[in-house]
Short mmCIF file of C-alpha atoms and ligand atoms in Angstrom, two decimals:
data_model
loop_
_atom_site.label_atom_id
_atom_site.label_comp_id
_atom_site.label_asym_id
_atom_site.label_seq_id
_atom_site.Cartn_x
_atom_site.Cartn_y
_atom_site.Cartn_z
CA UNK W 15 -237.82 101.71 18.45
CA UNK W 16 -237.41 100.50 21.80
CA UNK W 17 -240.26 98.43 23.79
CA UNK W 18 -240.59 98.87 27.15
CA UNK W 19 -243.25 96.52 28.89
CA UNK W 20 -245.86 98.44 31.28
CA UNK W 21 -246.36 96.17 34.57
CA UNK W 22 -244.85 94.81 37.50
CA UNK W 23 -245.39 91.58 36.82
CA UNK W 24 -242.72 89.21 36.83
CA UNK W 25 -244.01 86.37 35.02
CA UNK W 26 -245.13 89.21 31.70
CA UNK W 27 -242.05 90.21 32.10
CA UNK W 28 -240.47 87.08 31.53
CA UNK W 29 -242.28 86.16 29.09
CA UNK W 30 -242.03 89.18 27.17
CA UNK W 31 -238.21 89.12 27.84
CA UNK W 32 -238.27 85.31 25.84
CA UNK W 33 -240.13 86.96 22.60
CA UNK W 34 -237.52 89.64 22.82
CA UNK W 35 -239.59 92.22 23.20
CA UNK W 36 -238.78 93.82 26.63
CA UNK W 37 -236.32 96.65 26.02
CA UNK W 38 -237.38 97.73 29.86
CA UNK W 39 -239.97 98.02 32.14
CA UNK W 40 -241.94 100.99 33.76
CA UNK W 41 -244.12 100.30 36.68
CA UNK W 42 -246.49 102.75 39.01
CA UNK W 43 -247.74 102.75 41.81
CA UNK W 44 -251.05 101.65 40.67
CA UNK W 45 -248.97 98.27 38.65
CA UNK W 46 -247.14 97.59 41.95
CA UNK W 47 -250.20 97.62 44.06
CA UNK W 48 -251.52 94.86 41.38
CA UNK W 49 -248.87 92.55 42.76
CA UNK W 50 -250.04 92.19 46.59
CA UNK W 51 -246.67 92.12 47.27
CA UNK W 52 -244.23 94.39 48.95
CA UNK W 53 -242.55 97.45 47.00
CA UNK W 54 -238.98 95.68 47.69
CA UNK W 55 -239.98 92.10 46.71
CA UNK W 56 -241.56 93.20 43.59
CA UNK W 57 -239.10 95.62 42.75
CA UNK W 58 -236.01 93.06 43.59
CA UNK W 59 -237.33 90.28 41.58
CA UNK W 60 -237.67 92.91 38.45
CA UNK W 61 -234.41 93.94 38.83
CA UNK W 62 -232.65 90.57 38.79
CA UNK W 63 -234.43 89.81 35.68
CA UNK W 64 -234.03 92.92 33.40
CA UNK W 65 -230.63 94.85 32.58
CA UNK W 66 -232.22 97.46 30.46
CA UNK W 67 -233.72 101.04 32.58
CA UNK W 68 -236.33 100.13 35.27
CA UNK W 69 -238.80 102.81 36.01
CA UNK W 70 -239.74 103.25 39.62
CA UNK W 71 -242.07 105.73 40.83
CA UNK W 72 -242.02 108.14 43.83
CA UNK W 73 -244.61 108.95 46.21
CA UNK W 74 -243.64 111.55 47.79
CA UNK W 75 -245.03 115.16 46.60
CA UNK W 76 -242.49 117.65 47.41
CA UNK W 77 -239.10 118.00 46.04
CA UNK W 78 -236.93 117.76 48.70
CA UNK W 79 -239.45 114.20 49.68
CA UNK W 80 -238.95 113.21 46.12
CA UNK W 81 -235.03 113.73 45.91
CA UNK W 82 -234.35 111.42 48.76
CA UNK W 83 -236.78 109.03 47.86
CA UNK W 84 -235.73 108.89 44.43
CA UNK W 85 -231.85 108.99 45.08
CA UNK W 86 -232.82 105.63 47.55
CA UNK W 87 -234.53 103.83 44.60
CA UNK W 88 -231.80 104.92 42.22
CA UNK W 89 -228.92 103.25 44.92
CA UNK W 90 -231.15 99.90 44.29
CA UNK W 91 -229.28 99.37 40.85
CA UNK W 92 -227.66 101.12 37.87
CA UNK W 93 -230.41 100.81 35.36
CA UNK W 94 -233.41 102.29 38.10
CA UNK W 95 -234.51 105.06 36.27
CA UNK W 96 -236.71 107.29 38.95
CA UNK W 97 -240.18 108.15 37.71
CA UNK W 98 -241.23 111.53 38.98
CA UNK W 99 -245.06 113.60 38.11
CA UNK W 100 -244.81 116.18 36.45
CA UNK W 101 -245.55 119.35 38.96
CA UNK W 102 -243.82 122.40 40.27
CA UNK W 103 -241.68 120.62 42.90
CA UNK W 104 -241.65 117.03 40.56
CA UNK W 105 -239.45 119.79 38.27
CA UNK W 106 -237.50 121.10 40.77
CA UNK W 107 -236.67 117.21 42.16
CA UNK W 108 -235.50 116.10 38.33
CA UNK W 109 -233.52 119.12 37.90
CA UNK W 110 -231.56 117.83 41.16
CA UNK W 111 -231.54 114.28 40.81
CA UNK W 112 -230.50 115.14 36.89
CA UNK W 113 -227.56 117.23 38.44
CA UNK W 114 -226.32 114.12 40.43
CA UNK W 115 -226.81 112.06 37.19
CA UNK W 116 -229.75 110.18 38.16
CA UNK W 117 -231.91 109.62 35.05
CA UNK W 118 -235.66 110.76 35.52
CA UNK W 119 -238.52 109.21 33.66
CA UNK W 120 -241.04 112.44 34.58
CA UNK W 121 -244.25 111.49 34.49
CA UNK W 122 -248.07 111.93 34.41
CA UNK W 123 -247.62 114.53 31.41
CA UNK W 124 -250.48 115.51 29.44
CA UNK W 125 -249.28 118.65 27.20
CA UNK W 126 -246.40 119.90 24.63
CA UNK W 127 -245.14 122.36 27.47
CA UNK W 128 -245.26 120.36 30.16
CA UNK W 129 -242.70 117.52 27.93
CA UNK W 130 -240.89 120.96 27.49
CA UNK W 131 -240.45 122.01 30.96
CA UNK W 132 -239.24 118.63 31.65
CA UNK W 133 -236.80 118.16 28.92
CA UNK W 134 -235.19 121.96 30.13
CA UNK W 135 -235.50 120.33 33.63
CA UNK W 136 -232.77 117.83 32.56
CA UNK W 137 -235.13 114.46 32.38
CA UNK W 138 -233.96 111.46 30.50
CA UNK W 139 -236.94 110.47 29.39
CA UNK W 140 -240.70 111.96 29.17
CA UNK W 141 -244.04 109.91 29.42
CA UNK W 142 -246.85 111.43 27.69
CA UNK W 143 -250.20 109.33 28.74
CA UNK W 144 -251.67 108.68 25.20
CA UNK W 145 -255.18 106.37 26.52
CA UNK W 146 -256.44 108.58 29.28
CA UNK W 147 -256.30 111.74 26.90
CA UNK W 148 -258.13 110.00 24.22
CA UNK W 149 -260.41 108.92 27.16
CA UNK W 150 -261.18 112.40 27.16
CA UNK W 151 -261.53 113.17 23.81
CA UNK W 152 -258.24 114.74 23.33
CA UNK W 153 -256.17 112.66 20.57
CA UNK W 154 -253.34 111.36 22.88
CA UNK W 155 -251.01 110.69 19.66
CA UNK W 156 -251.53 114.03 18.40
CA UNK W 157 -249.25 115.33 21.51
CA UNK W 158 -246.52 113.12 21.05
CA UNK W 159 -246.37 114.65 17.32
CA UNK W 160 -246.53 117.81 18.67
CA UNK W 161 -243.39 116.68 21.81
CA UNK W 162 -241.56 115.16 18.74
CA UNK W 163 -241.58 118.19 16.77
CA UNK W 164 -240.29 120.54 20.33
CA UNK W 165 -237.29 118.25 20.79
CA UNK W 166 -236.14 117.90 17.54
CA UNK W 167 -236.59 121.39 17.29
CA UNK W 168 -233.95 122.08 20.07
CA UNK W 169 -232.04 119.03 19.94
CA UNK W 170 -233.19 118.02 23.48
CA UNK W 171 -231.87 114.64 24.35
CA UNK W 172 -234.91 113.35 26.11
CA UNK W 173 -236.28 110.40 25.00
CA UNK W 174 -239.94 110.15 24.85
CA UNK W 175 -241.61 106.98 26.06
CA UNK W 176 -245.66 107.24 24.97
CA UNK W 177 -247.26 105.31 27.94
CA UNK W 178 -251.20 104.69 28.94
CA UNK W 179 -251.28 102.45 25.51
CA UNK W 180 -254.08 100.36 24.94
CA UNK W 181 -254.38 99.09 21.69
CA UNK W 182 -252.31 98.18 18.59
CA UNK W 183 -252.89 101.12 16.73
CA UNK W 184 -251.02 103.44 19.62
CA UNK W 185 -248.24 101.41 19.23
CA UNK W 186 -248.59 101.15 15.05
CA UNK W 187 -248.93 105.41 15.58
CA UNK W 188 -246.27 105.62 17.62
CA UNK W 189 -244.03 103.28 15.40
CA UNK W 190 -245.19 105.91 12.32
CA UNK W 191 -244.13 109.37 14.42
CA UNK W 192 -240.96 108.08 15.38
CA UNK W 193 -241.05 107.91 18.94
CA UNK W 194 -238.16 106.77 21.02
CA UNK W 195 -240.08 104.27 23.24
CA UNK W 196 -243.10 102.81 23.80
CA UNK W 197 -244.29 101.37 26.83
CA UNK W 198 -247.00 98.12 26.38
CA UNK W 199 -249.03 95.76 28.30
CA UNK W 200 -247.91 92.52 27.85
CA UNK W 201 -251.51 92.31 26.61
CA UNK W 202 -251.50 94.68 23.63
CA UNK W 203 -247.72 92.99 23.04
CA UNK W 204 -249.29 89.98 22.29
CA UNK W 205 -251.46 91.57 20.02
CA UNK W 206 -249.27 92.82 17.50
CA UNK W 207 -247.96 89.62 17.06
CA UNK W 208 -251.63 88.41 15.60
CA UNK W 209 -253.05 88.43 12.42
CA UNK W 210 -256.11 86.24 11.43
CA UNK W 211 -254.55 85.41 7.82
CA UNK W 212 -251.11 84.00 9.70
CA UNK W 213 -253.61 81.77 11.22
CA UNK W 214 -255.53 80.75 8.38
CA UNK W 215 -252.20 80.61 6.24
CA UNK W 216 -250.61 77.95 8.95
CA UNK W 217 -253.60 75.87 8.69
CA UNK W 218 -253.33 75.96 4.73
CA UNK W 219 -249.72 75.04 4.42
CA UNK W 220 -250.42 72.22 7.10
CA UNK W 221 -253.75 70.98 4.88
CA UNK W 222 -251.92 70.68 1.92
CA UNK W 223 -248.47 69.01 3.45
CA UNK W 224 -250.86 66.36 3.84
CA UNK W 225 -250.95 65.59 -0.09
CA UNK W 226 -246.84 65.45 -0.17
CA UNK W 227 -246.46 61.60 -1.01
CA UNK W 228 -244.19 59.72 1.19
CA UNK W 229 -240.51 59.06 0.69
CA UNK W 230 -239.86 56.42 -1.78
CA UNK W 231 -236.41 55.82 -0.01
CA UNK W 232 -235.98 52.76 2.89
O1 G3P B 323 -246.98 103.98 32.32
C1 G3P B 323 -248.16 104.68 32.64
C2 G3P B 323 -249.32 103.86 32.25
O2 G3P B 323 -249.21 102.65 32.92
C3 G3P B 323 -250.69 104.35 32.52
O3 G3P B 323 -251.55 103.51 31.85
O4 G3P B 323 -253.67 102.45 31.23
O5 G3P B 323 -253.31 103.31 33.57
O6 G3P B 323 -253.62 104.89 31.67
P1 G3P B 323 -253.13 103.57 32.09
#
């Protein structure tokens, strides 16, 4: 399983890069504007940190808008990946950029057919957003069971990245249905990594070194 880190942060990244746990990086507009900095600053100083696929959003709404825009950000480096929504024209812009061998992250995709349309569109990877359909009471993991189960059933090749994760147990559910990629805040990364009886079992094995008698050698 592959873990991509969620933010445009450049210190997160790095640190997430030193526990080894930064397979790539997706950003949005919404993580970029989080940054106060310009698109290009941000966006070179995550590049010259991270060789795996970089996922850069466009702005721009209609295809032929997105196609330029996303053939630009591709030209920035080899592992840009160009993160398109998923609409009517957002297909028609991955189905070209796909045909010039640009890889598409489509985005912003909230049901089974959508991930369908946009693996028959050619993209290289999907993002279904897990948190803001369980903020809705829809069970976010339950569609990337149901994606899973499409692809495999047609051997697509797209690889699905569950984004909008908030919590341990997205990733842990994720982890169980087999899915390609997930995408974390450096936040819920740390998380996993914590457990209240690692704690408590550090400060037991420390207590008791205490009672090892000293060497007898000089
Ligand atoms: O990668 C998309 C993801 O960042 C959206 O997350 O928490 O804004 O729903 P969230």
């Amino acid at each position: 399983m592959n873990f991509f880190i969620d933010t445009a942060n450049v210190e997160e990244i790095r640190q997430g890069l030193a526990l080894g746990m930064v397979d790539g990086v997706t950003t949005n507009p919404s993580l970029i504007a989080k940054e106060k900095k310009p698109f290009d600053e941000v966006v070179s100083n995550i590049l010259e940190l991270v060789s795996g696929p970089v996922s850069l959003e466009v702005i721009s709404l209609d295809t032929e808008s997105m196609v330029s825009e996303g053939k630009k950000l591709a030209s920035l480096s080899d592992n840009v990946v160009v993160k398109i929504p998923l609409t009517l024209d957002g297909l028609r812009a991955t189905k070209e950029l796909a045909h010039a061998g640009i890889a598409v992250n489509q985005t912003l995709v909230f049901s089974p057919l959508q991930a369908l349309l946009a693996a028959k569109a050619g993209a290289a990877y999907v993002s279904p957003f897990v948190g803001r359909l369980d903020d809705i009471s829809h069970h976010g993991l339950a569609l990337v069971e149901q994606i899973l189960a499409i692809y495999a059933n047609y051997m697509f090749e797209t690889k699905v990245i569950v984004a909008s994760i908030r919590h341990p147990l997205h990733v842990l559910d994720s982890a169980m249905l087999g899915a390609h990629i997930a995408t974390i805040p450096f936040k819920v990364i740390e998380q996993l990594a914590k457990h209240p009886l690692t704690d408590k079992g550090i400060d037991m094995f420390l207590a008791d070194w205490k009672n090892v008698p000293a060497s007898k050698k000089k």
